[in-house]
PDB file of C-alpha atoms in Angstrom:
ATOM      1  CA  UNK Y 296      71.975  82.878  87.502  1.00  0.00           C
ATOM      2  CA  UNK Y 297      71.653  81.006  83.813  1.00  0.00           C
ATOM      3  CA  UNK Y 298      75.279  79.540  84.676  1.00  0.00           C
ATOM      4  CA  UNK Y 299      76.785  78.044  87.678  1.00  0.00           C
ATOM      5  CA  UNK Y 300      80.165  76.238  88.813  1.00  0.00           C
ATOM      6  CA  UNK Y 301      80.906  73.165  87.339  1.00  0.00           C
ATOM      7  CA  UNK Y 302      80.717  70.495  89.924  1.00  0.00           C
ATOM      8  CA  UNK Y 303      83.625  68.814  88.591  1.00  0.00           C
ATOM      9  CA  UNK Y 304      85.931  71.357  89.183  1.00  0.00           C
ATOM     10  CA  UNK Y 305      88.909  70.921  91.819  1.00  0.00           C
ATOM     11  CA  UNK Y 306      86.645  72.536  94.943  1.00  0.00           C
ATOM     12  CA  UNK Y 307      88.600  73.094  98.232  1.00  0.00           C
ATOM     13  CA  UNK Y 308      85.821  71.445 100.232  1.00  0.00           C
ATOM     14  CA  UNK Y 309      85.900  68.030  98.084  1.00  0.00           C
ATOM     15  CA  UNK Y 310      89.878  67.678  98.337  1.00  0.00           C
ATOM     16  CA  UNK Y 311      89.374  68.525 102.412  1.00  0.00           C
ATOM     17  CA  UNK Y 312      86.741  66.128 102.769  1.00  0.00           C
ATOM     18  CA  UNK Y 313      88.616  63.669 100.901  1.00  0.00           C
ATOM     19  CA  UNK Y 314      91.200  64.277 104.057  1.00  0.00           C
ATOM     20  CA  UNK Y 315      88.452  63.622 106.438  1.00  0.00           C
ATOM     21  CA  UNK Y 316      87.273  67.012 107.090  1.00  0.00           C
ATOM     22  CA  UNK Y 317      83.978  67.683 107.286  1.00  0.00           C
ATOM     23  CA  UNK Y 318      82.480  70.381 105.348  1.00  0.00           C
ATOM     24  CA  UNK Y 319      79.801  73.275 105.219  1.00  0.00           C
ATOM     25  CA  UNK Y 320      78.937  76.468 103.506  1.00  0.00           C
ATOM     26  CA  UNK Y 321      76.600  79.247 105.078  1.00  0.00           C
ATOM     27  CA  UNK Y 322      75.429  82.667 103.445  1.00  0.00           C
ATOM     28  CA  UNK Y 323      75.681  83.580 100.125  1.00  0.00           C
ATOM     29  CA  UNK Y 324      75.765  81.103  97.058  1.00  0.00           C
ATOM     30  CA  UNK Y 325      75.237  82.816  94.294  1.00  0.00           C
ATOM     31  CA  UNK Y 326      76.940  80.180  92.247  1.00  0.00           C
ATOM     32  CA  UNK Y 327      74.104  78.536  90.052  1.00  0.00           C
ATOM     33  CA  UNK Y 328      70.770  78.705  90.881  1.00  0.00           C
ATOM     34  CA  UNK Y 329      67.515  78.014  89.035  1.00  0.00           C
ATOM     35  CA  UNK Y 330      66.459  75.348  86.617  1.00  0.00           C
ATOM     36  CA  UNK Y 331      69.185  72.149  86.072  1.00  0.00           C
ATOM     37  CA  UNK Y 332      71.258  74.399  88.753  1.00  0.00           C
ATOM     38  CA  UNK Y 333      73.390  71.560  91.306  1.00  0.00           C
ATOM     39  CA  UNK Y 334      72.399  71.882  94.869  1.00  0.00           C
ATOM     40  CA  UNK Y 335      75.782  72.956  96.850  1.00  0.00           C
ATOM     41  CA  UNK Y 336      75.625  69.221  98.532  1.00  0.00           C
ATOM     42  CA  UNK Y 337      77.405  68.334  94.823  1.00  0.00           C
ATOM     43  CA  UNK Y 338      80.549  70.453  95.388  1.00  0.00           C
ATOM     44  CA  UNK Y 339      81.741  68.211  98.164  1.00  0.00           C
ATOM     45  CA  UNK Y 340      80.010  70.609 100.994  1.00  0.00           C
ATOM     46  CA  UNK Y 341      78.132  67.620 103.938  1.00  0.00           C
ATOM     47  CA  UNK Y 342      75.916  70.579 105.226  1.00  0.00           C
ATOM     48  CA  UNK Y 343      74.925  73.966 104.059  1.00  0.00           C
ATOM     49  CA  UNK Y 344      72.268  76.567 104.510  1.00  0.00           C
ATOM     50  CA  UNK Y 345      72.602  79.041 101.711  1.00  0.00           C
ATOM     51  CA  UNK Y 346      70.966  82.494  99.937  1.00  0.00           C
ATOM     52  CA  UNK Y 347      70.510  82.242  96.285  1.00  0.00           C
ATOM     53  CA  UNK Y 348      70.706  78.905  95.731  1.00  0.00           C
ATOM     54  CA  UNK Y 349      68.702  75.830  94.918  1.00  0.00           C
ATOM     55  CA  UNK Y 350      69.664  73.959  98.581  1.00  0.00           C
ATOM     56  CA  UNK Y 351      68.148  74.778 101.551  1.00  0.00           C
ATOM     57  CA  UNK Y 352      67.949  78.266 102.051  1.00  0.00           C
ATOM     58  CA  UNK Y 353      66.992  81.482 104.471  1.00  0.00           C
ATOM     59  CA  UNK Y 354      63.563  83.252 103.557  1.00  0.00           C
ATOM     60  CA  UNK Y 355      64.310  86.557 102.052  1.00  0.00           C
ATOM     61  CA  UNK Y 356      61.553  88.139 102.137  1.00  0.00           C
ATOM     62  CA  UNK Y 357      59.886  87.426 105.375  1.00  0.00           C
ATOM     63  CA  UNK Y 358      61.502  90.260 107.000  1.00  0.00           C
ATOM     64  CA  UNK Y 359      62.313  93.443 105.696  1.00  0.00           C
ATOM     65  CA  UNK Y 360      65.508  93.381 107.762  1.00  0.00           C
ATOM     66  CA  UNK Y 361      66.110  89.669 106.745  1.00  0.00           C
ATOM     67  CA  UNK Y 362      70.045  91.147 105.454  1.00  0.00           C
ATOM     68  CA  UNK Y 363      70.327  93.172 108.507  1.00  0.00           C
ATOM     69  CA  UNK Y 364      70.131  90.108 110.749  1.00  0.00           C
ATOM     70  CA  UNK Y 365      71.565  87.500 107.839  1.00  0.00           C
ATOM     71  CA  UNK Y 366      74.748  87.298 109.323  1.00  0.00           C
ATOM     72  CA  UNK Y 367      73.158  86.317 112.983  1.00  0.00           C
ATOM     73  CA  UNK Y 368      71.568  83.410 111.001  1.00  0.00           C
ATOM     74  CA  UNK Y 369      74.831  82.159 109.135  1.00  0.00           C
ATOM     75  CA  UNK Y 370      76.677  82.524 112.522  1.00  0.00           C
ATOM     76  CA  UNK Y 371      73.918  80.155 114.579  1.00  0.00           C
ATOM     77  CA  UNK Y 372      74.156  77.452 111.989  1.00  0.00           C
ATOM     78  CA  UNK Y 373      78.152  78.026 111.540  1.00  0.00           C
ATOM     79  CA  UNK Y 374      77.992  77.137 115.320  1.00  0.00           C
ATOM     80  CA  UNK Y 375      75.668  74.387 115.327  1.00  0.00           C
ATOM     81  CA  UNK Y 376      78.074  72.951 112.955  1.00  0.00           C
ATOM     82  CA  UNK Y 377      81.247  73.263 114.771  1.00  0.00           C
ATOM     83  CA  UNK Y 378      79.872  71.809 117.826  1.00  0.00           C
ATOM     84  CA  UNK Y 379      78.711  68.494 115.969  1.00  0.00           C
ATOM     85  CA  UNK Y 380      82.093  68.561 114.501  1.00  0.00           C
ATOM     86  CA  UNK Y 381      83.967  69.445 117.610  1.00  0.00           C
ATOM     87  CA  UNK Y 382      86.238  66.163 117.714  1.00  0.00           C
ATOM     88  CA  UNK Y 383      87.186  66.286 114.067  1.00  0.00           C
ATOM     89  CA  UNK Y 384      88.449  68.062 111.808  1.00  0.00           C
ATOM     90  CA  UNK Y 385      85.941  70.959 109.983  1.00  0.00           C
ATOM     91  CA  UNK Y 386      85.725  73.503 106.936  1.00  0.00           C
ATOM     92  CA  UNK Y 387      83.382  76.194 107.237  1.00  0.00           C
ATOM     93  CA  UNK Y 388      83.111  78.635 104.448  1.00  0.00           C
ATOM     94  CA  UNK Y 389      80.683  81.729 105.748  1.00  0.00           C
ATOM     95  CA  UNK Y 390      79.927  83.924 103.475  1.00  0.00           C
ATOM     96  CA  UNK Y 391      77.617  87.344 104.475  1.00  0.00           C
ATOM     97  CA  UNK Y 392      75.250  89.686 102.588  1.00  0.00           C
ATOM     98  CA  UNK Y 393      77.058  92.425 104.042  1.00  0.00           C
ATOM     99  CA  UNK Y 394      78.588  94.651 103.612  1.00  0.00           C
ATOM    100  CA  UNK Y 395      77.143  94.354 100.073  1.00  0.00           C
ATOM    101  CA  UNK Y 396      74.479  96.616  98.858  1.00  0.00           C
ATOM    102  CA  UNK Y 397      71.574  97.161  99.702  1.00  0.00           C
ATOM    103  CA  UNK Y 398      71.910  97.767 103.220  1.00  0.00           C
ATOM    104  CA  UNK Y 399      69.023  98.473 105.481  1.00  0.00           C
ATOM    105  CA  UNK Y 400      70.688  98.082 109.087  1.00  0.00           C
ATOM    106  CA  UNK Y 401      67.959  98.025 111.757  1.00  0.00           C
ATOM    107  CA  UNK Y 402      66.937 100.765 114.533  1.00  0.00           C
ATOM    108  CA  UNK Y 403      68.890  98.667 117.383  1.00  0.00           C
ATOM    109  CA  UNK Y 404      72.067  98.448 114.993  1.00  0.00           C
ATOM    110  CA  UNK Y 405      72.117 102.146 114.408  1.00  0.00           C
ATOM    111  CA  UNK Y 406      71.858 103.175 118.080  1.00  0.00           C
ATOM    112  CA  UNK Y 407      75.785 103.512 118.795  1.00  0.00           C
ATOM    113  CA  UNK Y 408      75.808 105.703 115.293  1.00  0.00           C
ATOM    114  CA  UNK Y 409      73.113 108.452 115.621  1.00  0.00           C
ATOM    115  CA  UNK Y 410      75.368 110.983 115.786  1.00  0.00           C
ATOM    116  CA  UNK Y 411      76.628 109.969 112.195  1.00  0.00           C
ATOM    117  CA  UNK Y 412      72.275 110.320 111.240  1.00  0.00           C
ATOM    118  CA  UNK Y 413      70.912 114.198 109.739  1.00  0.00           C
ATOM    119  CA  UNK Y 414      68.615 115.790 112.605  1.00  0.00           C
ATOM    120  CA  UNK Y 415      65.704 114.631 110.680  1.00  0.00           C
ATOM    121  CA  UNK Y 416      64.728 111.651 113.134  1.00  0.00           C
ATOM    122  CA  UNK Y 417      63.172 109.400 109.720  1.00  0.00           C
ATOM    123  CA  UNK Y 418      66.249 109.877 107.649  1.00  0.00           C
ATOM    124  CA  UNK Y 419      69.496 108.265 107.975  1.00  0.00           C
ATOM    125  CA  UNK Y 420      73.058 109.461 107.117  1.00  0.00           C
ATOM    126  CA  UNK Y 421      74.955 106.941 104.980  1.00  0.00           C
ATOM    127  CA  UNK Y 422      77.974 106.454 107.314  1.00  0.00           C
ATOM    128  CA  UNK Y 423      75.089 105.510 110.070  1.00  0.00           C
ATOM    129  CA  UNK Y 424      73.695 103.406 107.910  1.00  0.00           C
ATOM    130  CA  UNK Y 425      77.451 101.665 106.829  1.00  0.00           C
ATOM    131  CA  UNK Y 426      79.307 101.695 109.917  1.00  0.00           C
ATOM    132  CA  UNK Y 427      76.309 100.314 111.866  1.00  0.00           C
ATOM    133  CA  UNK Y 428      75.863  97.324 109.130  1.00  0.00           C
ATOM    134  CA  UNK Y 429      79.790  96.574 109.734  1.00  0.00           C
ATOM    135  CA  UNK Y 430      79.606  96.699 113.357  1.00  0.00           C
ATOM    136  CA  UNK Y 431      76.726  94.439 113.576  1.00  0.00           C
ATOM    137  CA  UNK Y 432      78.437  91.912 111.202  1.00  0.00           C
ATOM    138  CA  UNK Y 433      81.783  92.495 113.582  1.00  0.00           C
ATOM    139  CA  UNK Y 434      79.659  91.825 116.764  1.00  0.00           C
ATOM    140  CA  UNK Y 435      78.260  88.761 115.259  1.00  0.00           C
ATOM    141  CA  UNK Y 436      81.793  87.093 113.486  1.00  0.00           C
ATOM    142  CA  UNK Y 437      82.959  87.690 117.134  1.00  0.00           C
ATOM    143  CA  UNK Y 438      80.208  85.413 119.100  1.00  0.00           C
ATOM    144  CA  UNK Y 439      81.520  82.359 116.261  1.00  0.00           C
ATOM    145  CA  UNK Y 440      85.390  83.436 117.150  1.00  0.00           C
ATOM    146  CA  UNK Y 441      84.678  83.075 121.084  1.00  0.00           C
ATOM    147  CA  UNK Y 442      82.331  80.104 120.705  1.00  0.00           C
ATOM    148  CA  UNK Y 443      85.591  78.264 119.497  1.00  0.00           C
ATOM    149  CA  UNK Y 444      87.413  79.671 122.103  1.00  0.00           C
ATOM    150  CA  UNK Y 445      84.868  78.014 124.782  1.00  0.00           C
ATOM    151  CA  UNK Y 446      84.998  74.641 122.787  1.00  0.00           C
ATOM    152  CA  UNK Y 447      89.143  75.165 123.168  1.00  0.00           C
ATOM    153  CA  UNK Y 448      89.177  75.156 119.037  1.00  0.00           C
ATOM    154  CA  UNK Y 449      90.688  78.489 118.838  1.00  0.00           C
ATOM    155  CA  UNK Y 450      94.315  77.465 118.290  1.00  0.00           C
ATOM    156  CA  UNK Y 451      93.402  74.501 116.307  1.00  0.00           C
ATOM    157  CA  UNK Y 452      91.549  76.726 113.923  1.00  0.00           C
ATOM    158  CA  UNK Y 453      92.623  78.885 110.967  1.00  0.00           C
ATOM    159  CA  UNK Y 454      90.743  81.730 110.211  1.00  0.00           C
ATOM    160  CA  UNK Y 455      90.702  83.444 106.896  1.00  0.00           C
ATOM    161  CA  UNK Y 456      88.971  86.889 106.750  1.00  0.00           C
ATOM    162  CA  UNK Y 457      88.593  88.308 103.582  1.00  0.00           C
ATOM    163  CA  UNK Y 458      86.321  90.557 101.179  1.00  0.00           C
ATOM    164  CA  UNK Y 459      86.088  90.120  97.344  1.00  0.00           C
ATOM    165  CA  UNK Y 460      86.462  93.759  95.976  1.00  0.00           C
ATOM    166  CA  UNK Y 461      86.750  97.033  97.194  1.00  0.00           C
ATOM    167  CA  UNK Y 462      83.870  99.400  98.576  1.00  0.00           C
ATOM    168  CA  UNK Y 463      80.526  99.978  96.722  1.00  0.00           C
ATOM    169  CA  UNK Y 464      80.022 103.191  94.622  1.00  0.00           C
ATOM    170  CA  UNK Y 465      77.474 105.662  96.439  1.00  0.00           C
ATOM    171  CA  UNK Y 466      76.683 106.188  92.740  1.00  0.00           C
ATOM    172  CA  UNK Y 467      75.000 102.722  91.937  1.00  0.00           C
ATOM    173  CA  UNK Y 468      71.287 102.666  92.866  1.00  0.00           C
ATOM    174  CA  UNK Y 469      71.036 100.695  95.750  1.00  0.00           C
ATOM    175  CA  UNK Y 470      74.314 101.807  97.006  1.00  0.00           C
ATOM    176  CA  UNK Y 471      72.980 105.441  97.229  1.00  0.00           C
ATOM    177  CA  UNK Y 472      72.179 105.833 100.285  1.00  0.00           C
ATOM    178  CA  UNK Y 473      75.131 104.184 101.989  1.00  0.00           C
ATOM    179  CA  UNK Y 474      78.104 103.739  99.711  1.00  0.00           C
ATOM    180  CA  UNK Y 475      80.765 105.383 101.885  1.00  0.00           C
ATOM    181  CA  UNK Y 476      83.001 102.607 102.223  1.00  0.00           C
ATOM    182  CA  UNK Y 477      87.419 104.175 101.629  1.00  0.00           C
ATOM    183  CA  UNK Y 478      89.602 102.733  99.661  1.00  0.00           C
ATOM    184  CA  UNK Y 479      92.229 104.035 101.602  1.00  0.00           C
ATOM    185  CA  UNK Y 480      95.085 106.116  99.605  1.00  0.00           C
ATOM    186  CA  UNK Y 481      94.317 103.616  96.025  1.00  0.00           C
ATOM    187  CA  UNK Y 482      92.208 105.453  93.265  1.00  0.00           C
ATOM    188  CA  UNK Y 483      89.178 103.001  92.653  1.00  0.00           C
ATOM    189  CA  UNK Y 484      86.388 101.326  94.016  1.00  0.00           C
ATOM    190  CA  UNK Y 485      84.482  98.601  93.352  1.00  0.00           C
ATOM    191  CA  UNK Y 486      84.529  97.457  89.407  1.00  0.00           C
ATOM    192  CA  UNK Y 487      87.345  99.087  89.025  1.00  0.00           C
ATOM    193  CA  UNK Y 488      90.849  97.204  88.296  1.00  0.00           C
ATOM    194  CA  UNK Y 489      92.801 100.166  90.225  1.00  0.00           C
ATOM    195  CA  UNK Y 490      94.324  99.296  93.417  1.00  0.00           C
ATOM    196  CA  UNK Y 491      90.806 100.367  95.082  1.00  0.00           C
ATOM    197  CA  UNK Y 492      89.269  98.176  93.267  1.00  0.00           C
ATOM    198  CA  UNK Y 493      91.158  95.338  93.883  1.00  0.00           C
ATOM    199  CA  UNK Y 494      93.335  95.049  97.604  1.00  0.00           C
ATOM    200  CA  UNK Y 495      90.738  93.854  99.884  1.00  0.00           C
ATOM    201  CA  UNK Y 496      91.546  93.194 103.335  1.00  0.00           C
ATOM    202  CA  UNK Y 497      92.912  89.489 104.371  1.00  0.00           C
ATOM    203  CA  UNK Y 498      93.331  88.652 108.221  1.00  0.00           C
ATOM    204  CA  UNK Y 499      94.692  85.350 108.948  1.00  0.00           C
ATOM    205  CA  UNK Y 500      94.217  83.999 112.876  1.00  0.00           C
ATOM    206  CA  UNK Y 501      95.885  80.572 113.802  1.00  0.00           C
ATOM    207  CA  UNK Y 502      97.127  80.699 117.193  1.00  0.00           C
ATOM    208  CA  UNK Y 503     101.308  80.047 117.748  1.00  0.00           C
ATOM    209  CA  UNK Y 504     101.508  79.972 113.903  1.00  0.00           C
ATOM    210  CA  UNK Y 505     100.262  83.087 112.812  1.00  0.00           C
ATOM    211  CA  UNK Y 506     102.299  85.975 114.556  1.00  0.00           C
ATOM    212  CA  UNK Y 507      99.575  88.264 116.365  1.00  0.00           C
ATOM    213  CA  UNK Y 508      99.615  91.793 115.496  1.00  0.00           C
ATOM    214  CA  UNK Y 509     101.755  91.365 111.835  1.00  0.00           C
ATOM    215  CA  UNK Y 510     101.183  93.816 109.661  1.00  0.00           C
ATOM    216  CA  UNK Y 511     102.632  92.494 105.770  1.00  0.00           C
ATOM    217  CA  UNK Y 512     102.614  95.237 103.560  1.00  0.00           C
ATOM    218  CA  UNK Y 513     104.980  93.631 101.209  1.00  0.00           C
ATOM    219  CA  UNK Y 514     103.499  90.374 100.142  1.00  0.00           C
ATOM    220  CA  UNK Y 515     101.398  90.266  97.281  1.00  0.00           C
ATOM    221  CA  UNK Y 516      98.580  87.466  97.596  1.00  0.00           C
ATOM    222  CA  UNK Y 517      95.069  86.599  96.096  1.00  0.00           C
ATOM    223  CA  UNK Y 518      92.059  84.518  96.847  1.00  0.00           C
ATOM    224  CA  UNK Y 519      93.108  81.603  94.112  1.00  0.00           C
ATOM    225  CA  UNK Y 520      95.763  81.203  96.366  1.00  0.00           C
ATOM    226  CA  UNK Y 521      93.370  79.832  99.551  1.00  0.00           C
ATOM    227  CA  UNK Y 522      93.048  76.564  98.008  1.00  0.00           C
ATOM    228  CA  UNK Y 523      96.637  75.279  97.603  1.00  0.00           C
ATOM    229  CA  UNK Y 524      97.485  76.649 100.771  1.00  0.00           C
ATOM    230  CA  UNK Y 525      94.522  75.014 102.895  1.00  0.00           C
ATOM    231  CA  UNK Y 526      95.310  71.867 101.230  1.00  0.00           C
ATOM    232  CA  UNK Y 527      98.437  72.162 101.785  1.00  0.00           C
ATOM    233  CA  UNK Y 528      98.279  72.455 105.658  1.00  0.00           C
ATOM    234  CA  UNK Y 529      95.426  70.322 105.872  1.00  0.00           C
ATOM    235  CA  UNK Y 530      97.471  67.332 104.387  1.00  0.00           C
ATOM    236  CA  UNK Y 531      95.029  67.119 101.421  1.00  0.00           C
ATOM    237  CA  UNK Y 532      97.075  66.229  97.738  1.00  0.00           C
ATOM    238  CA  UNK Y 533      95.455  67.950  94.761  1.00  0.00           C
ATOM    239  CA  UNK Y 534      95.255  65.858  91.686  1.00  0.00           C
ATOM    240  CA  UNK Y 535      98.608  65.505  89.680  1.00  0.00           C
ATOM    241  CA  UNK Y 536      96.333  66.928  87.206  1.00  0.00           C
ATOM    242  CA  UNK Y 537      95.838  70.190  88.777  1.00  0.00           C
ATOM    243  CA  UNK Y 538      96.713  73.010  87.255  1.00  0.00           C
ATOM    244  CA  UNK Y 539      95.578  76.572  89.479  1.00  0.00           C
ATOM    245  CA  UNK Y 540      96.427  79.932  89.473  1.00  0.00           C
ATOM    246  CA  UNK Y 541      97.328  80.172  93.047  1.00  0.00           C
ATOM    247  CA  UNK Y 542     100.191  79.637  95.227  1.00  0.00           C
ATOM    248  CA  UNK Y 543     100.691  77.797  97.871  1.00  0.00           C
ATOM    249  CA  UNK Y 544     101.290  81.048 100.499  1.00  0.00           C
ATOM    250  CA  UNK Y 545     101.481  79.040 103.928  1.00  0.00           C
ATOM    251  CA  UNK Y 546     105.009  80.533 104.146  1.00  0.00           C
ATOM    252  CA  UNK Y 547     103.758  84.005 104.277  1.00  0.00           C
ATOM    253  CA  UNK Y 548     101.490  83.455 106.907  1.00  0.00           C
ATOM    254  CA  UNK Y 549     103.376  81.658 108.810  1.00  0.00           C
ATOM    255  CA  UNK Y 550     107.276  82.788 108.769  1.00  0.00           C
ATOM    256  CA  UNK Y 551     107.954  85.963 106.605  1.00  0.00           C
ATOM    257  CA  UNK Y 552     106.668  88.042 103.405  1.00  0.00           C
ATOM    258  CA  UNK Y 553     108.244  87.160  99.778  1.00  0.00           C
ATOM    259  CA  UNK Y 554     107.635  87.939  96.650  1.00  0.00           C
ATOM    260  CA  UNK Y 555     104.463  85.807  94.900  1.00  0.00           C
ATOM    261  CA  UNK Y 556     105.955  83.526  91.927  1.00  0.00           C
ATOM    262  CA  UNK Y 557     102.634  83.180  90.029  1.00  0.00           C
ATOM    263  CA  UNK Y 558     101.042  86.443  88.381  1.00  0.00           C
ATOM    264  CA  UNK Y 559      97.596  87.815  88.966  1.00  0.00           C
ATOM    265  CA  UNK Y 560      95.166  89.007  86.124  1.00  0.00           C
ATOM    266  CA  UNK Y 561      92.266  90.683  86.342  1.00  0.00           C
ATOM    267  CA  UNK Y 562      88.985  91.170  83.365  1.00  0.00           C
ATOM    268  CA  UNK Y 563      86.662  93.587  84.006  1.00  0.00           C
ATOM    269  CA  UNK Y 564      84.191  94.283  80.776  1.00  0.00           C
ATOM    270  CA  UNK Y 565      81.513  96.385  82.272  1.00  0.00           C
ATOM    271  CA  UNK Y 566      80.997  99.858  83.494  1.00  0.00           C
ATOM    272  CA  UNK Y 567      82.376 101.545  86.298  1.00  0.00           C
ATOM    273  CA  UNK Y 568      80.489 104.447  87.954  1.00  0.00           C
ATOM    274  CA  UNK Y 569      80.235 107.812  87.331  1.00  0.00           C
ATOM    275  CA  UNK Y 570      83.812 108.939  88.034  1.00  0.00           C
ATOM    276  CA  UNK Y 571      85.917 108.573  85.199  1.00  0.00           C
ATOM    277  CA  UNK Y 572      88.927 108.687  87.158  1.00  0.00           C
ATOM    278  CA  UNK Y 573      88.180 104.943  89.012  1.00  0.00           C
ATOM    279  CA  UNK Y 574      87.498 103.741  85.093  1.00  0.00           C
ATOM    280  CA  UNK Y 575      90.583 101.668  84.603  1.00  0.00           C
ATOM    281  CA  UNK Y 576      91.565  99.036  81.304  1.00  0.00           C
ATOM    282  CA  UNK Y 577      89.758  96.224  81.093  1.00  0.00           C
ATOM    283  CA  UNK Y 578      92.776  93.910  80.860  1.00  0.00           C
ATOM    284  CA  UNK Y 579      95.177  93.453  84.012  1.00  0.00           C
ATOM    285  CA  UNK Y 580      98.123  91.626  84.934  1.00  0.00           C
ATOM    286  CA  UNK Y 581     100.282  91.746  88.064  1.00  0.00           C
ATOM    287  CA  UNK Y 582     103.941  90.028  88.478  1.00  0.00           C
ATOM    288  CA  UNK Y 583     106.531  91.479  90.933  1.00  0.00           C
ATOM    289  CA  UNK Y 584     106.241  94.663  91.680  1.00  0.00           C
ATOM    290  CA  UNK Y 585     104.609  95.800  87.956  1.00  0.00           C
ATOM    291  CA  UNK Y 586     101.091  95.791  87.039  1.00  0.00           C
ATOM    292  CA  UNK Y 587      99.678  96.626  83.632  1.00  0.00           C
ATOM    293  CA  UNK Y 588      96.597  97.462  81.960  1.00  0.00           C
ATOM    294  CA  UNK Y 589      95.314  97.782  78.732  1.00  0.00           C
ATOM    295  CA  UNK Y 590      92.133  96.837  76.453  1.00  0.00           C
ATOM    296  CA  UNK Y 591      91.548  94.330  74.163  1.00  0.00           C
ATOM    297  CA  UNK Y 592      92.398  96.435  71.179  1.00  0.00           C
ATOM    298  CA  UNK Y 593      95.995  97.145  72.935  1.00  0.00           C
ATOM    299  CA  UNK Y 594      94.324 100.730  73.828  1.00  0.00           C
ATOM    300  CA  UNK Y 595      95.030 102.445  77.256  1.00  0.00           C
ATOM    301  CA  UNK Y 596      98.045 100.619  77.997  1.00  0.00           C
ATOM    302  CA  UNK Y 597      99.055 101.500  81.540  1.00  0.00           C
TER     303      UNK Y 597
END
């Protein structure tokens, strides 16, 4: 990582901390690390324990299943935090390995999914391999989720569950073996600026504020949009001199679906895999209900 985030930049966890929360970031960094690279403690963040970074960090290598278990890890120190935090107000961001590529889920983790394996007892089918590295990542988001129910948190607490594109290509290298996550009905995967490339799942949990069991098909929201709305309900101004992409979107979540009022664009310059049907533009740009696509030369306009 040559580059990394400018630590003057309006950051979520500075503006919440600024409120009086106190903040922490677990997992992945993956936003600057090497030589002259900030440690995440100088993007407003009290206590983290990160991958890819220049803080204090996991061992990698130690164990050949160190992804396999990573998200065990994040979860214990995502816990530690919240209970030293328990009688205040906290920001967590946890951020896992996996599902990302290159997954090598253990022997216990694949147990429930041997059916899913060839009859060859040393080689492993890809679904075994994927649904066994989401499960395990399920089973362990769920021991955090029910430690804040024991702590009485739970309705206190908003919970944001998101991903950041769509599934891996079984193409890619170290995707091969295991790069059977669906897109659904959208053409695209990962890379891509299609639909599949793109609509990621987003679950929102907040107790009496988030309706359980809503399904919103019709609203049209983005990650850029997390900050403005956190701050928003946390009681946290941004600087007058603030100027985001995003939305303040508490109103979806909380009362009904609407149209977004900002538009989303998308830049994607490098190659997509093998299929030439998930290849989209490299331009994009969504506002109501329209989205189009074209290259930089105005070709492919879509």
């Amino acid at each position: 990582m040559p580059n990394w985030l400018d630590p003057q930049a309006t950051l979520i966890t500075r503006m919440l901390r600024g409120a009086g929360y106190a903040t922490a970031h677990y997992g992945k960094w993956h936003l600057g690390r090497g030589e002259g690279a900030p440690d995440p403690g100088a993007y407003g963040i009290d206590d983290h324990r990160t991958v890819s970074t220049n803080g204090p960090g996991f061992e990698e290598q130690a164990d050949e299943y160190f992804r396999a278990k990573s998200t065990g890890l994040f979860v214990d120190e995502a816990i530690r935090f919240v209970e030293a935090n328990r009688d205040r107000p906290f920001y967590i961001n946890l951020w896992t390995l996996v599902p990302h590529a290159t997954l090598h889920a253990t022997e216990e983790q694949m147990k429930p999914y041997r059916s899913f394996g060839p009859n060859r007892v040393p080689h492993k089918g890809a679904a075994q391999i994927y649904y066994s590295t989401v499960t395990a990542m399920d089973a362990e988001l769920g021991r955090l989720f029910a430690r804040l129910d024991d702590l009485k948190l739970a309705d206190s607490t908003i919970v944001l569950f998101s991903s950041d594109n769509g599934p891996e290509d079984i193409h890619i290298r170290n995707a091969s073996h295991s790069g059977i996550g669906s897109p659904g009905p959208f053409r695209g995967r990962k890379r891509s600026l299609y639909d599949g490339g793109v609509r990621v799942p987003l679950i929102v949990c907040w107790p009496g504020n988030v309706p359980a069991g809503k399904v919103d098909d019709d609203s049209v929201v983005t990650a850029v949009d997390f900050l403005p709305t956190l701050c928003h309900l946390a009681g946290a101004d941004l600087p007058k001199s603030y100027a985001g992409d995003g939305e303040d979107i508490s109103d979806i979540f909380t009362v009904k679906s609407r149209q977004r009022v900002k538009p989303i664009m998308w830049e994607w310059r490098f190659r997509v895999a093998r299929y030439p049907i998930h290849r989209s533009p490299i331009l994009s740009i969504r506002k109501g209900i329209w989205k189009r696509s074209m290259n930089p030369d105005r070709s492919r306009r879509e």
